[in-house]
mmCIF file of C-alpha atoms in Angstrom:
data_model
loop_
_atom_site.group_PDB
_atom_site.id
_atom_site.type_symbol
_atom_site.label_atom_id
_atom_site.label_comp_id
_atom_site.label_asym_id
_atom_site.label_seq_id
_atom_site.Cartn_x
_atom_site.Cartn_y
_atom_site.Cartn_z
ATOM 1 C CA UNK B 19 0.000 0.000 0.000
ATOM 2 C CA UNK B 20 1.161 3.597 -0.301
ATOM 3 C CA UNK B 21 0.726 4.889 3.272
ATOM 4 C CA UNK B 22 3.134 1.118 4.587
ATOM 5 C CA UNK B 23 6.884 1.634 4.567
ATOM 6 C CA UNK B 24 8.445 -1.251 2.271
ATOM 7 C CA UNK B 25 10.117 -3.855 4.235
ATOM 8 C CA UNK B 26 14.241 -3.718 3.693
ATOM 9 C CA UNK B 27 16.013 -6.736 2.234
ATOM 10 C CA UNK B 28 18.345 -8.380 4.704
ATOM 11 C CA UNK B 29 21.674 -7.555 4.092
ATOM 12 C CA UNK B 30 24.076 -9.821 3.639
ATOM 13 C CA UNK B 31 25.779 -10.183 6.962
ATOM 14 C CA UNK B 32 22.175 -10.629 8.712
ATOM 15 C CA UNK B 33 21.424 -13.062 6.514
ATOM 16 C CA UNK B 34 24.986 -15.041 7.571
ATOM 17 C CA UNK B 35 24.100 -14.298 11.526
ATOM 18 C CA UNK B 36 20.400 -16.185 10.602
ATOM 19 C CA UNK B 37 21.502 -18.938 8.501
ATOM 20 C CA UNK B 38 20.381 -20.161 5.310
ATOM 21 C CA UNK B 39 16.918 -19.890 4.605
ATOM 22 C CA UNK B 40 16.409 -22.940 3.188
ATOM 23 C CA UNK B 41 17.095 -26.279 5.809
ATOM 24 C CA UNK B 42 20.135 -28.752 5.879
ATOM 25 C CA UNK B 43 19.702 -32.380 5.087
ATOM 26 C CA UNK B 44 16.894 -34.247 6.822
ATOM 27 C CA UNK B 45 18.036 -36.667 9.683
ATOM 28 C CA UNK B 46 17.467 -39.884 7.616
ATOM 29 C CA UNK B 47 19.749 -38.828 4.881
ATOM 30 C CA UNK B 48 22.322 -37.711 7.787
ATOM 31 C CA UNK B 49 21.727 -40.770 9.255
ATOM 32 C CA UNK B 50 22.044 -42.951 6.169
ATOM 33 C CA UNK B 51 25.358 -40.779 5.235
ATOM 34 C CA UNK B 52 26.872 -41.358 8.867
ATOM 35 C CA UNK B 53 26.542 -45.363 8.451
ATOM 36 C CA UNK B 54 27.842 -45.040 4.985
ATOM 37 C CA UNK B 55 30.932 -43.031 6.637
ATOM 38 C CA UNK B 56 31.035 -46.031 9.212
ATOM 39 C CA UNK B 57 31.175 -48.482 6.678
ATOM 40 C CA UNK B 58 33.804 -46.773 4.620
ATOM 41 C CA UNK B 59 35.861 -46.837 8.072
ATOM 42 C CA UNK B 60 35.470 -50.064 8.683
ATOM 43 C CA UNK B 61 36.429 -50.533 4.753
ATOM 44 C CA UNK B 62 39.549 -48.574 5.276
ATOM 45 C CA UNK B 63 40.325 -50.209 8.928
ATOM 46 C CA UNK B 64 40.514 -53.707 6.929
ATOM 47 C CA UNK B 65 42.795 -52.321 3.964
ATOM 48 C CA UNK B 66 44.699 -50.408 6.544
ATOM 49 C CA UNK B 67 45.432 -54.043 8.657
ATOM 50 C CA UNK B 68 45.924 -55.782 5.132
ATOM 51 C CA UNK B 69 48.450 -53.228 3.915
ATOM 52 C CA UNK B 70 50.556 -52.468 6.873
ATOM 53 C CA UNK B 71 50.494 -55.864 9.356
ATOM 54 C CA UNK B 72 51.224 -58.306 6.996
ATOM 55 C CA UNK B 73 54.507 -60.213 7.771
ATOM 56 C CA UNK B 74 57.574 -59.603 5.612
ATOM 57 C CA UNK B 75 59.809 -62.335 6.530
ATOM 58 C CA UNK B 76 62.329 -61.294 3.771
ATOM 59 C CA UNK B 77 62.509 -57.396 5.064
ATOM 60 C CA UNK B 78 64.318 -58.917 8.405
ATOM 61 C CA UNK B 79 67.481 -57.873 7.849
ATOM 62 C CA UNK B 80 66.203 -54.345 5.184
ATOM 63 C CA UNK B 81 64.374 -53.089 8.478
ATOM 64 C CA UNK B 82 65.424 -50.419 10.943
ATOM 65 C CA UNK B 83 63.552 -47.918 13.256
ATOM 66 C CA UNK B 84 63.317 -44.780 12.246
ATOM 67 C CA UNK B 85 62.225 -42.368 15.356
ATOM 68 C CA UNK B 86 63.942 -39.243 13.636
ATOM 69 C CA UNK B 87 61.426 -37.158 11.112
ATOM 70 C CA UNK B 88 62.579 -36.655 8.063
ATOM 71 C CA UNK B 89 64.805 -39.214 7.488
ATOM 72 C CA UNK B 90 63.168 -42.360 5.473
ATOM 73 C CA UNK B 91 61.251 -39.295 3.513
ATOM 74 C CA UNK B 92 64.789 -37.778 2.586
ATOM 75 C CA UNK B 93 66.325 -41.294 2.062
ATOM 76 C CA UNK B 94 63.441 -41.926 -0.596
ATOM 77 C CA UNK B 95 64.185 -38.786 -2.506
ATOM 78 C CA UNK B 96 68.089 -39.653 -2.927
ATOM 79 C CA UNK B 97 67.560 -42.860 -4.224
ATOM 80 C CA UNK B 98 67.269 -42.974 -8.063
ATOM 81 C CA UNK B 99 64.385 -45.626 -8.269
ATOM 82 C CA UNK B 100 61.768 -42.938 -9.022
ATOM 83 C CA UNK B 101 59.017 -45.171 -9.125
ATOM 84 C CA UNK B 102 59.754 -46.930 -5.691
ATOM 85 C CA UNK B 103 59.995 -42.859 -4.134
ATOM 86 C CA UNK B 104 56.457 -42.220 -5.614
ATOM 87 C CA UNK B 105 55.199 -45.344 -4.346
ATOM 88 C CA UNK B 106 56.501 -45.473 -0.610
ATOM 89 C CA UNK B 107 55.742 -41.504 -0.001
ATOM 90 C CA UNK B 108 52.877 -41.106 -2.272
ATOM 91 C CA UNK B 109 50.990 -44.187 -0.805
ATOM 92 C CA UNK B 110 51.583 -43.028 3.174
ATOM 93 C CA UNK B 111 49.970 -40.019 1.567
ATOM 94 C CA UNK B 112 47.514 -42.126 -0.258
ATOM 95 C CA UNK B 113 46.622 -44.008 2.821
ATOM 96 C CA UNK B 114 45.842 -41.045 4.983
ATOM 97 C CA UNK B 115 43.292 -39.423 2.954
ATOM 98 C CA UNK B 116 40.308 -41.555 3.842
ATOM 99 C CA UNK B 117 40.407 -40.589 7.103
ATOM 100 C CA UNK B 118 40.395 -36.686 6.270
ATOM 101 C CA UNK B 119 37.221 -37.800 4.239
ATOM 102 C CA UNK B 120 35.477 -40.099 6.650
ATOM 103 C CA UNK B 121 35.987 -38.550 10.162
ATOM 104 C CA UNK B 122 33.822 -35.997 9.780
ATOM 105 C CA UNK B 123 31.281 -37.383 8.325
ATOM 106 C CA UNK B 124 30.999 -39.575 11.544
ATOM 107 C CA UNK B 125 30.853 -37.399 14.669
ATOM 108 C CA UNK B 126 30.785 -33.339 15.110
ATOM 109 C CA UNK B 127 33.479 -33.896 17.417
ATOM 110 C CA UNK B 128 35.719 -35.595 14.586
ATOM 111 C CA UNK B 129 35.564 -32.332 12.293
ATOM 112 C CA UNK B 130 38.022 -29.840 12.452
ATOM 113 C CA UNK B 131 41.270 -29.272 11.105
ATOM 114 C CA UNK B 132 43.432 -30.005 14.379
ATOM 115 C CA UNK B 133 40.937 -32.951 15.535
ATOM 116 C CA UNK B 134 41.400 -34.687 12.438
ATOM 117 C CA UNK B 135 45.006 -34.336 12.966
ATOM 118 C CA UNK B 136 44.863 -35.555 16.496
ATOM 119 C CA UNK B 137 42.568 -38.723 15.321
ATOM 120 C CA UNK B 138 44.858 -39.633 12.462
ATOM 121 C CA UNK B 139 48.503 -39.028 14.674
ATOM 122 C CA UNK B 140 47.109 -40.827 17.187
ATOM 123 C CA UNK B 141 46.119 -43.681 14.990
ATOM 124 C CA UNK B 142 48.492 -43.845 12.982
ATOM 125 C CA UNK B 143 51.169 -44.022 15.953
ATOM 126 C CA UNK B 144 49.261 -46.706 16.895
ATOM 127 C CA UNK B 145 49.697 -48.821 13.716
ATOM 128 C CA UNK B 146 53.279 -47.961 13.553
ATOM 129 C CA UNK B 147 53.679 -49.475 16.893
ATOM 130 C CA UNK B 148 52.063 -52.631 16.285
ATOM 131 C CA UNK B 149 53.886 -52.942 12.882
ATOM 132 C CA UNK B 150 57.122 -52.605 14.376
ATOM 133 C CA UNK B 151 56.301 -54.818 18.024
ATOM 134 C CA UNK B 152 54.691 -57.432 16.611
ATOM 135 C CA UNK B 153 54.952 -57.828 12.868
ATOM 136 C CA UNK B 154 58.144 -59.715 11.432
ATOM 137 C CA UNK B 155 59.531 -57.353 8.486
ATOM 138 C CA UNK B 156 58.120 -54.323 9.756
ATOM 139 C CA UNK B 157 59.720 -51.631 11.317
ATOM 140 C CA UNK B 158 58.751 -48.377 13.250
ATOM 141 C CA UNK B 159 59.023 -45.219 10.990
ATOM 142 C CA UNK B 160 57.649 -41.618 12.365
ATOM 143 C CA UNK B 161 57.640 -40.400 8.779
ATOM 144 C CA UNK B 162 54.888 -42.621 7.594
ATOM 145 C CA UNK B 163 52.737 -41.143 10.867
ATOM 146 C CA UNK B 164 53.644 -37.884 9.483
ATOM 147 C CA UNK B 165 52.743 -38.714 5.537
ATOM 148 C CA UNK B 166 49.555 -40.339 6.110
ATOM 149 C CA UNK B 167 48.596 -37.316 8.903
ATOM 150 C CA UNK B 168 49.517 -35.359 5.436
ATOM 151 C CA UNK B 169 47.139 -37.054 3.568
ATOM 152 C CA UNK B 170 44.329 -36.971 5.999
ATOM 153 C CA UNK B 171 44.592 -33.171 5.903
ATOM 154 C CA UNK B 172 44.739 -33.304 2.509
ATOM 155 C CA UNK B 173 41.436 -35.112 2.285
ATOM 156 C CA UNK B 174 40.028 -33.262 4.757
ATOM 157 C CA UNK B 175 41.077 -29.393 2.966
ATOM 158 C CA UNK B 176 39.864 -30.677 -0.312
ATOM 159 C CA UNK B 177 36.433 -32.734 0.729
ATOM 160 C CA UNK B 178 35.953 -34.053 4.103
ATOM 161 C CA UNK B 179 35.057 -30.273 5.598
ATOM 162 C CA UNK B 180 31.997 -29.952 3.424
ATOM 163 C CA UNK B 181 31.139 -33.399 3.872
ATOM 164 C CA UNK B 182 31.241 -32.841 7.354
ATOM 165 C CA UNK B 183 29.393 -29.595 7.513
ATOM 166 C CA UNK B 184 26.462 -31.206 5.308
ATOM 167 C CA UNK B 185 26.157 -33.809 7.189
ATOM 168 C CA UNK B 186 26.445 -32.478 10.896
ATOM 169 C CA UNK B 187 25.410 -28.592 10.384
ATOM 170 C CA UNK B 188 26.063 -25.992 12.995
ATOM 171 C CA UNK B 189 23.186 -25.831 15.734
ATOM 172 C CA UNK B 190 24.837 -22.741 17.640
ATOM 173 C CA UNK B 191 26.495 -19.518 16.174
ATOM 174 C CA UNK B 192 30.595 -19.587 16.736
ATOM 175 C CA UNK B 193 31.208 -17.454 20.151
ATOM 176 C CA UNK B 194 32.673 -14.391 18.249
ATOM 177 C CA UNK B 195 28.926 -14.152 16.241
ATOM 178 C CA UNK B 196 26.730 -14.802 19.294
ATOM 179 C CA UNK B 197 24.687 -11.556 20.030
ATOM 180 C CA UNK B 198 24.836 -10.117 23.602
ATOM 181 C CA UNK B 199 21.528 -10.042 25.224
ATOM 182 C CA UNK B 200 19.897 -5.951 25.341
ATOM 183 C CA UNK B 201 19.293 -6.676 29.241
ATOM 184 C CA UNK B 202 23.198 -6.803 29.462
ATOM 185 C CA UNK B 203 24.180 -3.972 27.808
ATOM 186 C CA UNK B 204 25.034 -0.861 29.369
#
């Protein structure tokens, strides 16, 4: 009408402080990605064991600790079998990425750059250990901890965070965009 002021169009930071307008995925497809996440976990848990704890009876006398970072990764690069550099450090890198894809599509707590770290180091440290306690041909090696946490960050940069965010959205503003209550104001 003529006498009614027009209502103003949001601008673009209010629209950011209320969200989008239109909702997130429904809880069954959340759901349904979350066990699909699981599965790929489990997926990756079994290639992980397959890859890394089988016995190498023939490596006995090739393998040697390596608690120093930087060294195997270096050692690669000076030797001229190209092929064999690209496979050992690509592959550690290789091997992390599923787990930059699939953490955070299976907890809220799992997503984040530095949790995804955490989850993978820890992990991974974890692996190493067994492989080089208990497996005969296998050796501990701190660089492939740090190559596959690589890879996981990799995966999560490039994919996992959206993944994540689709699947568990935000249900409360970050602390630096929560509004102050009027009452509290001077």
């Amino acid at each position: 009408m003529a006498g009614e002021p027009a209502a103003a169009e949001p601008t673009v930071a209010e629209s950011r402080r209320r969200g989008p307008d239109r909702p997130g995925p429904g809880r069954v497809v959340r759901v349904l990605v979350a066990l699909l996440g699981l599965a790929g976990m489990v997926a990756f848990a079994a290639v992980l064991a397959k890859l890394t704890l089988g016995e190498s009876p023939a490596s006995v006398p090739l393998t040697h600790n390596n608690l120093t970072p930087g060294r195997s990764i270096q050692a690669y690069l000076q030797q001229p079998a190209f092929v064999e550099t690209v496979k050992q450090l690509g592959g550690n890198v290789a091997l992390g990425v599923p787990f930059g894809l699939l953490l955070p599509l299976l907890s809220r707590k799992t997503r984040g750059f530095v949790r995804v770290a955490l989850v993978t180091v820890c992990t991974m440290l974890l692996v190493e250990l067994v492989q080089g306690a208990l497996v005969t041909g296998r050796a501990f090696d701190i660089d492939d901890v740090l190559l596959n946490t690589t890879g996981a960050l990799l995966g999560y940069l490039l994919v996992g965070r959206r993944l994540g965010r689709a699947v568990h959205p935000r249900t409360r503003r970050r602390w630096w965009r929560r509004r102050v209550p009027d009452t509290a104001r001077p």
